[in-house]
């Protein structure tokens, strides 16, 4: 038998409940916590788990094309190649970056910055990061052959905006480039690495052109590796948009301007649609879509000839004698009898100041019609001095000057219509009589843009409406105002313009043509006052040469056009050949613009004052025109 | 009554409930580990080798458990100190041979963690010292016992393995409380506990390694520290919480299958379980653990000598602290310290030790009536 050698053992009295209480407490605490996480916050945690594994990936949408009025492609998307890095597959990032730099010539510091940014922005490790964009085909061929040695490197096919005609439409189309941080905030759906409109129509139409990206849901693991792919929405391409511009006409205008600085505006007066909007010198907007070096940018920006400037809407010039179209309308509206004459002796004296007419000997007795046709300055000096500056200011403003025309392009200039208030605000001085005299021939403070002149000339033809200049073919015409001129007053100006082209003494005779009705007004805007001496342009320094203006309209059949040209520092008369070349294109038998049906013209200037017989039978037969011819002179003669 | 007991074979006296609960927990652990070792590839899953290895470990563990049952546990009393010295020697070996993180000793194809052996030997030596005498401990005795834990704990802390070091001390502390100390000492300890947060901030925190500090600070103030160190905790909470009431279903957990959950087969294995079995499964598992602990408690109560009782209480605390600290850590109630969950987490050394300790408790329970008859 075994013997119990010890007393019967009893565990310490306090210790048994201690263990039980511990177990119970643990059970309660843990169950309570499980309840908290799984029941109370269960739904929330479920969503977090879902968000953990489902990622949305954007699928690129094609940007809409830009087409001219007849469907010629002006801006399209072309494939381009990018060398991209897939982080998770890459073994040696610094060496790979160095290799890309060596292959493509991109500075290593830039690649490192891009890489660091992508880490900060938590770009998933499986999604390719485009490090070198727009790599040439030759480089791609060379890189692809070595790609096997560089895991994690891929050549991606991307899309690059391409502008078919480069410089020709650069200022209208603008360009796209990589979106910056501010733009990423502005536009929903834009991601880093996307292109966005920066200038011109690309900027204005950004929301229509961009399209909507598709969304693909990607189930990923914690390393970001995709396991399942589900397309949620397919990408929708941006809208293809047709412009009102005509490529051939634009080319004709650009060719006519040649190397000279200046601009040409061609507008349909009834609708305000622009058929050409040329500015020179221009830049190649394709430069901006690819790899664009800061030095190229600086050389464009610092170019003395300002190629980035859209001279049709962003440059302001003194209108010179073109201003007389507005002044004469103002005179008529203020009740000046057009047959009242002013004796032009070649100068106008005000106190001890002398204001000269461009014709040194003077024009003699000049009525309003002759003042327009022959561009007599003294007529305007005297009449404006009599009426005062306030009338001028008021009328010019209602005629569309001094504020933007509303064209859908960025940074349009308003120009300046001087007046008492303006001078007080700008200079803190009161208005001088002499300044009225200067302003009457579009000198002094007066500044306008070429497109403002076009809108005004169009208003003479369309019943006085100031049309918003339209760049898109399908845009609804919109009148943003109207001149106070009556129909007859406008007809008077048109008639005088016609005479300036067709009359023997007309200053715009050089654009005369047999196959169409034309009216015009020349202008020479002085850049600096040269005193009494009139120098030939060739003898003057370029910056001191006068700007040459030409504001015209032309009609053939049922087609009517307004053509305005400005040649910077071209010297008097240099705008006429430009306008002529544009009309050559508009009215040439082989161009679409010329193939208009001959039909009723609406009102047109009087036949009987023309020196050369009008060639177009339809014009003579126009009943509206007959009516107008009978009524117009009566009114003025009565008054 | 005693007569009839005596006549029975010791096996009949064994704590069979504990055996059943152990089998249940180990089985659940394997089922869960199969899921925890799997990752999704496309639409299918791939299971890595951890599951197979753990199966082997469980079998080996069961063998060890049997061995531990069939000798008189009192024989261990004499070999307690040599075992402790041996495990301390192993700890030193690891410290002087390993790299920056020195927790394992390569033993052929497997890595052995000496800290696991330390846990057993501290249990044995602690039980041996504490079973002398019956009166509550005084300062001197307390100091002697604490020394048994402090030396290995310091070495483990050096590895560095903060969690295991703390667990060793907690086990010893639990045994001391079970044995009983003088009221005066308890009063002092309470005072120290109140003051210790100050000491923690002033002395301990500045001396911890970066990742240890980050984890603890990440627990106290999640916004302030490195996001990586709170990532584990965040993902574990999402995993468990997204299980909701009934869970996502076996092998359907997304947090674990898609690798969002770190250490999913080791320290965070219960997060896999919680995600797939939900609140219902989690409560059942916690309940199972509680019954497991209570059945160890039963043996501690019924043990026939103070060594057996205190040793069993030590085993109780060994499991209790690991379960509580691990689940509490996964649930975000405690800092992330590397403590595995017994039977559920993958781990060879830990599995062997778990089974050995259960075997020793069964050993104690088997022999509770031996020698009792007059």
PDB file of N, CA and C in Angstrom, chain A residues 535-611:
ATOM      1  N   UNK A 535       7.229 111.153 -94.472  1.00  0.00           N
ATOM      2  CA  UNK A 535       8.334 110.357 -95.016  1.00  0.00           C
ATOM      3  C   UNK A 535       7.784 109.115 -95.682  1.00  0.00           C
ATOM      4  N   UNK A 536       8.525 108.609 -96.623  1.00  0.00           N
ATOM      5  CA  UNK A 536       8.148 107.321 -97.204  1.00  0.00           C
ATOM      6  C   UNK A 536       8.431 106.231 -96.182  1.00  0.00           C
ATOM      7  N   UNK A 537       7.614 105.183 -96.188  1.00  0.00           N
ATOM      8  CA  UNK A 537       7.799 104.119 -95.187  1.00  0.00           C
ATOM      9  C   UNK A 537       9.210 103.561 -95.172  1.00  0.00           C
ATOM     10  N   UNK A 538       9.792 103.420 -96.352  1.00  0.00           N
ATOM     11  CA  UNK A 538      11.107 102.778 -96.407  1.00  0.00           C
ATOM     12  C   UNK A 538      12.161 103.612 -95.709  1.00  0.00           C
ATOM     13  N   UNK A 539      11.880 104.916 -95.588  1.00  0.00           N
ATOM     14  CA  UNK A 539      12.887 105.787 -94.986  1.00  0.00           C
ATOM     15  C   UNK A 539      12.746 105.890 -93.477  1.00  0.00           C
ATOM     16  N   UNK A 540      11.678 105.314 -92.962  1.00  0.00           N
ATOM     17  CA  UNK A 540      11.417 105.437 -91.531  1.00  0.00           C
ATOM     18  C   UNK A 540      11.853 104.166 -90.815  1.00  0.00           C
ATOM     19  N   UNK A 541      12.237 104.341 -89.560  1.00  0.00           N
ATOM     20  CA  UNK A 541      12.557 103.153 -88.767  1.00  0.00           C
ATOM     21  C   UNK A 541      11.309 102.303 -88.614  1.00  0.00           C
ATOM     22  N   UNK A 542      11.496 100.963 -88.588  1.00  0.00           N
ATOM     23  CA  UNK A 542      10.359 100.043 -88.582  1.00  0.00           C
ATOM     24  C   UNK A 542       9.351 100.383 -87.480  1.00  0.00           C
ATOM     25  N   UNK A 543       9.837 100.606 -86.253  1.00  0.00           N
ATOM     26  CA  UNK A 543       8.911 100.814 -85.149  1.00  0.00           C
ATOM     27  C   UNK A 543       8.145 102.129 -85.294  1.00  0.00           C
ATOM     28  N   UNK A 544       8.680 103.062 -86.116  1.00  0.00           N
ATOM     29  CA  UNK A 544       8.025 104.355 -86.255  1.00  0.00           C
ATOM     30  C   UNK A 544       7.101 104.410 -87.453  1.00  0.00           C
ATOM     31  N   UNK A 545       7.155 103.359 -88.270  1.00  0.00           N
ATOM     32  CA  UNK A 545       6.293 103.385 -89.449  1.00  0.00           C
ATOM     33  C   UNK A 545       4.832 103.289 -89.050  1.00  0.00           C
ATOM     34  N   UNK A 546       3.961 103.863 -89.875  1.00  0.00           N
ATOM     35  CA  UNK A 546       2.536 103.859 -89.571  1.00  0.00           C
ATOM     36  C   UNK A 546       1.956 102.461 -89.723  1.00  0.00           C
ATOM     37  N   UNK A 547       0.887 102.206 -88.959  1.00  0.00           N
ATOM     38  CA  UNK A 547       0.105 100.989 -89.166  1.00  0.00           C
ATOM     39  C   UNK A 547      -0.836 101.244 -90.335  1.00  0.00           C
ATOM     40  N   UNK A 548      -1.021 100.243 -91.165  1.00  0.00           N
ATOM     41  CA  UNK A 548      -1.925 100.389 -92.299  1.00  0.00           C
ATOM     42  C   UNK A 548      -3.202  99.607 -92.037  1.00  0.00           C
ATOM     43  N   UNK A 549      -4.336 100.274 -92.205  1.00  0.00           N
ATOM     44  CA  UNK A 549      -5.647  99.649 -92.007  1.00  0.00           C
ATOM     45  C   UNK A 549      -6.370  99.540 -93.341  1.00  0.00           C
ATOM     46  N   UNK A 550      -7.245  98.570 -93.436  1.00  0.00           N
ATOM     47  CA  UNK A 550      -8.189  98.535 -94.541  1.00  0.00           C
ATOM     48  C   UNK A 550      -9.427  97.847 -94.020  1.00  0.00           C
ATOM     49  N   UNK A 551     -10.555  98.606 -94.031  1.00  0.00           N
ATOM     50  CA  UNK A 551     -11.818  98.017 -93.593  1.00  0.00           C
ATOM     51  C   UNK A 551     -12.738  97.981 -94.795  1.00  0.00           C
ATOM     52  N   UNK A 552     -13.177  96.781 -95.182  1.00  0.00           N
ATOM     53  CA  UNK A 552     -13.916  96.670 -96.438  1.00  0.00           C
ATOM     54  C   UNK A 552     -15.099  95.726 -96.306  1.00  0.00           C
ATOM     55  N   UNK A 553     -15.989  95.846 -97.263  1.00  0.00           N
ATOM     56  CA  UNK A 553     -16.998  94.807 -97.450  1.00  0.00           C
ATOM     57  C   UNK A 553     -17.031  94.449 -98.912  1.00  0.00           C
ATOM     58  N   UNK A 554     -17.474  93.266 -99.220  1.00  0.00           N
ATOM     59  CA  UNK A 554     -17.561  92.824-100.599  1.00  0.00           C
ATOM     60  C   UNK A 554     -18.804  91.985-100.768  1.00  0.00           C
ATOM     61  N   UNK A 555     -19.426  92.119-101.925  1.00  0.00           N
ATOM     62  CA  UNK A 555     -20.657  91.361-102.157  1.00  0.00           C
ATOM     63  C   UNK A 555     -20.654  90.806-103.561  1.00  0.00           C
ATOM     64  N   UNK A 556     -21.126  89.569-103.633  1.00  0.00           N
ATOM     65  CA  UNK A 556     -21.305  88.964-104.934  1.00  0.00           C
ATOM     66  C   UNK A 556     -22.413  87.942-104.773  1.00  0.00           C
ATOM     67  N   UNK A 557     -23.418  88.114-105.631  1.00  0.00           N
ATOM     68  CA  UNK A 557     -24.546  87.219-105.479  1.00  0.00           C
ATOM     69  C   UNK A 557     -25.142  87.390-104.098  1.00  0.00           C
ATOM     70  N   UNK A 558     -25.456  86.282-103.458  1.00  0.00           N
ATOM     71  CA  UNK A 558     -26.022  86.410-102.109  1.00  0.00           C
ATOM     72  C   UNK A 558     -24.962  86.348-101.021  1.00  0.00           C
ATOM     73  N   UNK A 559     -23.708  86.431-101.453  1.00  0.00           N
ATOM     74  CA  UNK A 559     -22.633  86.384-100.455  1.00  0.00           C
ATOM     75  C   UNK A 559     -22.186  87.794-100.101  1.00  0.00           C
ATOM     76  N   UNK A 560     -22.067  88.029 -98.828  1.00  0.00           N
ATOM     77  CA  UNK A 560     -21.526  89.302 -98.372  1.00  0.00           C
ATOM     78  C   UNK A 560     -20.416  89.013 -97.365  1.00  0.00           C
ATOM     79  N   UNK A 561     -19.382  89.767 -97.444  1.00  0.00           N
ATOM     80  CA  UNK A 561     -18.260  89.558 -96.528  1.00  0.00           C
ATOM     81  C   UNK A 561     -17.763  90.886 -96.000  1.00  0.00           C
ATOM     82  N   UNK A 562     -17.242  90.834 -94.818  1.00  0.00           N
ATOM     83  CA  UNK A 562     -16.486  91.964 -94.291  1.00  0.00           C
ATOM     84  C   UNK A 562     -15.045  91.492 -94.177  1.00  0.00           C
ATOM     85  N   UNK A 563     -14.154  92.286 -94.740  1.00  0.00           N
ATOM     86  CA  UNK A 563     -12.739  91.936 -94.643  1.00  0.00           C
ATOM     87  C   UNK A 563     -12.001  93.122 -94.036  1.00  0.00           C
ATOM     88  N   UNK A 564     -11.320  92.882 -92.952  1.00  0.00           N
ATOM     89  CA  UNK A 564     -10.545  93.934 -92.310  1.00  0.00           C
ATOM     90  C   UNK A 564      -9.102  93.464 -92.235  1.00  0.00           C
ATOM     91  N   UNK A 565      -8.202  94.328 -92.653  1.00  0.00           N
ATOM     92  CA  UNK A 565      -6.787  93.965 -92.569  1.00  0.00           C
ATOM     93  C   UNK A 565      -6.025  95.055 -91.844  1.00  0.00           C
ATOM     94  N   UNK A 566      -5.057  94.626 -91.105  1.00  0.00           N
ATOM     95  CA  UNK A 566      -4.170  95.571 -90.464  1.00  0.00           C
ATOM     96  C   UNK A 566      -2.736  95.081 -90.669  1.00  0.00           C
ATOM     97  N   UNK A 567      -1.881  95.989 -91.104  1.00  0.00           N
ATOM     98  CA  UNK A 567      -0.477  95.624 -91.225  1.00  0.00           C
ATOM     99  C   UNK A 567       0.301  96.543 -90.304  1.00  0.00           C
ATOM    100  N   UNK A 568       0.931  95.958 -89.339  1.00  0.00           N
ATOM    101  CA  UNK A 568       1.684  96.748 -88.359  1.00  0.00           C
ATOM    102  C   UNK A 568       2.891  97.388 -89.021  1.00  0.00           C
ATOM    103  N   UNK A 569       3.059  98.664 -88.777  1.00  0.00           N
ATOM    104  CA  UNK A 569       4.238  99.379 -89.287  1.00  0.00           C
ATOM    105  C   UNK A 569       4.430  99.130 -90.772  1.00  0.00           C
ATOM    106  N   UNK A 570       3.323  98.950 -91.468  1.00  0.00           N
ATOM    107  CA  UNK A 570       3.442  98.654 -92.901  1.00  0.00           C
ATOM    108  C   UNK A 570       3.598  99.911 -93.727  1.00  0.00           C
ATOM    109  N   UNK A 571       3.239 101.038 -93.145  1.00  0.00           N
ATOM    110  CA  UNK A 571       3.220 102.257 -93.913  1.00  0.00           C
ATOM    111  C   UNK A 571       1.912 102.333 -94.684  1.00  0.00           C
ATOM    112  N   UNK A 572       1.472 103.555 -95.001  1.00  0.00           N
ATOM    113  CA  UNK A 572       0.185 103.761 -95.664  1.00  0.00           C
ATOM    114  C   UNK A 572       0.046 102.874 -96.893  1.00  0.00           C
ATOM    115  N   UNK A 573      -1.131 102.298 -97.054  1.00  0.00           N
ATOM    116  CA  UNK A 573      -1.426 101.559 -98.274  1.00  0.00           C
ATOM    117  C   UNK A 573      -1.013 100.116 -98.275  1.00  0.00           C
ATOM    118  N   UNK A 574      -0.254  99.677 -97.265  1.00  0.00           N
ATOM    119  CA  UNK A 574       0.248  98.311 -97.333  1.00  0.00           C
ATOM    120  C   UNK A 574      -0.809  97.266 -97.004  1.00  0.00           C
ATOM    121  N   UNK A 575      -1.979  97.718 -96.490  1.00  0.00           N
ATOM    122  CA  UNK A 575      -3.020  96.744 -96.177  1.00  0.00           C
ATOM    123  C   UNK A 575      -3.825  96.362 -97.408  1.00  0.00           C
ATOM    124  N   UNK A 576      -3.860  97.247 -98.409  1.00  0.00           N
ATOM    125  CA  UNK A 576      -4.701  97.005 -99.585  1.00  0.00           C
ATOM    126  C   UNK A 576      -4.365  95.687-100.303  1.00  0.00           C
ATOM    127  N   UNK A 577      -3.104  95.388-100.560  1.00  0.00           N
ATOM    128  CA  UNK A 577      -2.799  94.132-101.258  1.00  0.00           C
ATOM    129  C   UNK A 577      -3.256  92.903-100.471  1.00  0.00           C
ATOM    130  N   UNK A 578      -3.224  93.015 -99.151  1.00  0.00           N
ATOM    131  CA  UNK A 578      -3.655  91.902 -98.311  1.00  0.00           C
ATOM    132  C   UNK A 578      -5.142  91.666 -98.524  1.00  0.00           C
ATOM    133  N   UNK A 579      -5.916  92.743 -98.450  1.00  0.00           N
ATOM    134  CA  UNK A 579      -7.358  92.636 -98.638  1.00  0.00           C
ATOM    135  C   UNK A 579      -7.661  92.110-100.038  1.00  0.00           C
ATOM    136  N   UNK A 580      -6.925  92.611-100.984  1.00  0.00           N
ATOM    137  CA  UNK A 580      -7.133  92.204-102.363  1.00  0.00           C
ATOM    138  C   UNK A 580      -6.936  90.692-102.526  1.00  0.00           C
ATOM    139  N   UNK A 581      -5.896  90.200-101.910  1.00  0.00           N
ATOM    140  CA  UNK A 581      -5.623  88.766-102.001  1.00  0.00           C
ATOM    141  C   UNK A 581      -6.748  87.959-101.367  1.00  0.00           C
ATOM    142  N   UNK A 582      -7.312  88.492-100.297  1.00  0.00           N
ATOM    143  CA  UNK A 582      -8.411  87.777 -99.640  1.00  0.00           C
ATOM    144  C   UNK A 582      -9.632  87.751-100.555  1.00  0.00           C
ATOM    145  N   UNK A 583      -9.932  88.889-101.172  1.00  0.00           N
ATOM    146  CA  UNK A 583     -11.072  88.912-102.091  1.00  0.00           C
ATOM    147  C   UNK A 583     -10.807  88.043-103.318  1.00  0.00           C
ATOM    148  N   UNK A 584      -9.550  88.028-103.747  1.00  0.00           N
ATOM    149  CA  UNK A 584      -9.216  87.145-104.866  1.00  0.00           C
ATOM    150  C   UNK A 584      -9.643  85.727-104.547  1.00  0.00           C
ATOM    151  N   UNK A 585      -9.404  85.354-103.316  1.00  0.00           N
ATOM    152  CA  UNK A 585      -9.787  84.004-102.938  1.00  0.00           C
ATOM    153  C   UNK A 585     -11.298  83.881-102.798  1.00  0.00           C
ATOM    154  N   UNK A 586     -11.907  84.868-102.119  1.00  0.00           N
ATOM    155  CA  UNK A 586     -13.341  84.800-101.866  1.00  0.00           C
ATOM    156  C   UNK A 586     -14.144  84.762-103.170  1.00  0.00           C
ATOM    157  N   UNK A 587     -13.691  85.535-104.144  1.00  0.00           N
ATOM    158  CA  UNK A 587     -14.482  85.683-105.365  1.00  0.00           C
ATOM    159  C   UNK A 587     -13.909  84.925-106.552  1.00  0.00           C
ATOM    160  N   UNK A 588     -12.808  84.224-106.348  1.00  0.00           N
ATOM    161  CA  UNK A 588     -12.247  83.472-107.470  1.00  0.00           C
ATOM    162  C   UNK A 588     -13.241  82.405-107.893  1.00  0.00           C
ATOM    163  N   UNK A 589     -13.372  82.193-109.192  1.00  0.00           N
ATOM    164  CA  UNK A 589     -14.403  81.264-109.673  1.00  0.00           C
ATOM    165  C   UNK A 589     -14.221  79.854-109.117  1.00  0.00           C
ATOM    166  N   UNK A 590     -12.989  79.475-108.796  1.00  0.00           N
ATOM    167  CA  UNK A 590     -12.795  78.086-108.394  1.00  0.00           C
ATOM    168  C   UNK A 590     -13.018  77.866-106.901  1.00  0.00           C
ATOM    169  N   UNK A 591     -13.122  78.904-106.130  1.00  0.00           N
ATOM    170  CA  UNK A 591     -13.301  78.662-104.697  1.00  0.00           C
ATOM    171  C   UNK A 591     -14.770  78.539-104.343  1.00  0.00           C
ATOM    172  N   UNK A 592     -14.988  77.793-103.303  1.00  0.00           N
ATOM    173  CA  UNK A 592     -16.363  77.549-102.866  1.00  0.00           C
ATOM    174  C   UNK A 592     -17.023  78.857-102.459  1.00  0.00           C
ATOM    175  N   UNK A 593     -16.235  79.741-101.891  1.00  0.00           N
ATOM    176  CA  UNK A 593     -16.800  80.997-101.416  1.00  0.00           C
ATOM    177  C   UNK A 593     -17.401  81.795-102.564  1.00  0.00           C
ATOM    178  N   UNK A 594     -16.836  81.637-103.747  1.00  0.00           N
ATOM    179  CA  UNK A 594     -17.286  82.440-104.885  1.00  0.00           C
ATOM    180  C   UNK A 594     -18.523  81.856-105.554  1.00  0.00           C
ATOM    181  N   UNK A 595     -18.810  80.585-105.272  1.00  0.00           N
ATOM    182  CA  UNK A 595     -19.902  79.942-105.992  1.00  0.00           C
ATOM    183  C   UNK A 595     -21.260  80.278-105.397  1.00  0.00           C
ATOM    184  N   UNK A 596     -21.473  81.534-105.155  1.00  0.00           N
ATOM    185  CA  UNK A 596     -22.754  81.925-104.577  1.00  0.00           C
ATOM    186  C   UNK A 596     -23.816  82.082-105.647  1.00  0.00           C
ATOM    187  N   UNK A 597     -25.046  81.833-105.272  1.00  0.00           N
ATOM    188  CA  UNK A 597     -26.143  82.048-106.189  1.00  0.00           C
ATOM    189  C   UNK A 597     -26.373  83.561-106.296  1.00  0.00           C
ATOM    190  N   UNK A 598     -26.522  84.034-107.527  1.00  0.00           N
ATOM    191  CA  UNK A 598     -26.787  85.463-107.700  1.00  0.00           C
ATOM    192  C   UNK A 598     -28.244  85.698-107.350  1.00  0.00           C
ATOM    193  N   UNK A 599     -28.483  86.553-106.398  1.00  0.00           N
ATOM    194  CA  UNK A 599     -29.858  86.747-105.941  1.00  0.00           C
ATOM    195  C   UNK A 599     -30.031  88.139-105.377  1.00  0.00           C
ATOM    196  N   UNK A 600     -31.144  88.379-104.793  1.00  0.00           N
ATOM    197  CA  UNK A 600     -31.419  89.681-104.205  1.00  0.00           C
ATOM    198  C   UNK A 600     -30.364  90.014-103.179  1.00  0.00           C
ATOM    199  N   UNK A 601     -29.926  91.234-103.193  1.00  0.00           N
ATOM    200  CA  UNK A 601     -28.781  91.613-102.360  1.00  0.00           C
ATOM    201  C   UNK A 601     -29.166  92.311-101.074  1.00  0.00           C
ATOM    202  N   UNK A 602     -30.415  92.691-100.935  1.00  0.00           N
ATOM    203  CA  UNK A 602     -30.688  93.612 -99.851  1.00  0.00           C
ATOM    204  C   UNK A 602     -30.251  94.975-100.346  1.00  0.00           C
ATOM    205  N   UNK A 603     -30.173  95.918 -99.475  1.00  0.00           N
ATOM    206  CA  UNK A 603     -29.803  97.231 -99.986  1.00  0.00           C
ATOM    207  C   UNK A 603     -28.329  97.311-100.299  1.00  0.00           C
ATOM    208  N   UNK A 604     -28.038  97.996-101.359  1.00  0.00           N
ATOM    209  CA  UNK A 604     -26.656  98.172-101.786  1.00  0.00           C
ATOM    210  C   UNK A 604     -26.511  99.606-102.307  1.00  0.00           C
ATOM    211  N   UNK A 605     -25.349 100.099-102.345  1.00  0.00           N
ATOM    212  CA  UNK A 605     -25.173 101.512-102.713  1.00  0.00           C
ATOM    213  C   UNK A 605     -25.656 101.854-104.127  1.00  0.00           C
ATOM    214  N   UNK A 606     -25.813 103.101-104.317  1.00  0.00           N
ATOM    215  CA  UNK A 606     -26.399 103.594-105.558  1.00  0.00           C
ATOM    216  C   UNK A 606     -25.566 103.254-106.767  1.00  0.00           C
ATOM    217  N   UNK A 607     -26.282 102.874-107.772  1.00  0.00           N
ATOM    218  CA  UNK A 607     -25.643 102.492-109.005  1.00  0.00           C
ATOM    219  C   UNK A 607     -25.111 103.714-109.760  1.00  0.00           C
ATOM    220  N   UNK A 608     -25.896 104.795-109.698  1.00  0.00           N
ATOM    221  CA  UNK A 608     -25.602 105.920-110.586  1.00  0.00           C
ATOM    222  C   UNK A 608     -24.347 106.681-110.230  1.00  0.00           C
ATOM    223  N   UNK A 609     -23.852 106.500-108.995  1.00  0.00           N
ATOM    224  CA  UNK A 609     -22.646 107.246-108.642  1.00  0.00           C
ATOM    225  C   UNK A 609     -21.391 106.480-109.001  1.00  0.00           C
ATOM    226  N   UNK A 610     -21.570 105.278-109.453  1.00  0.00           N
ATOM    227  CA  UNK A 610     -20.390 104.481-109.762  1.00  0.00           C
ATOM    228  C   UNK A 610     -19.781 104.924-111.082  1.00  0.00           C
ATOM    229  N   UNK A 611     -18.512 104.966-111.130  1.00  0.00           N
ATOM    230  CA  UNK A 611     -17.848 105.339-112.362  1.00  0.00           C
ATOM    231  C   UNK A 611     -17.808 104.177-113.347  1.00  0.00           C
TER     232      UNK A 611
END
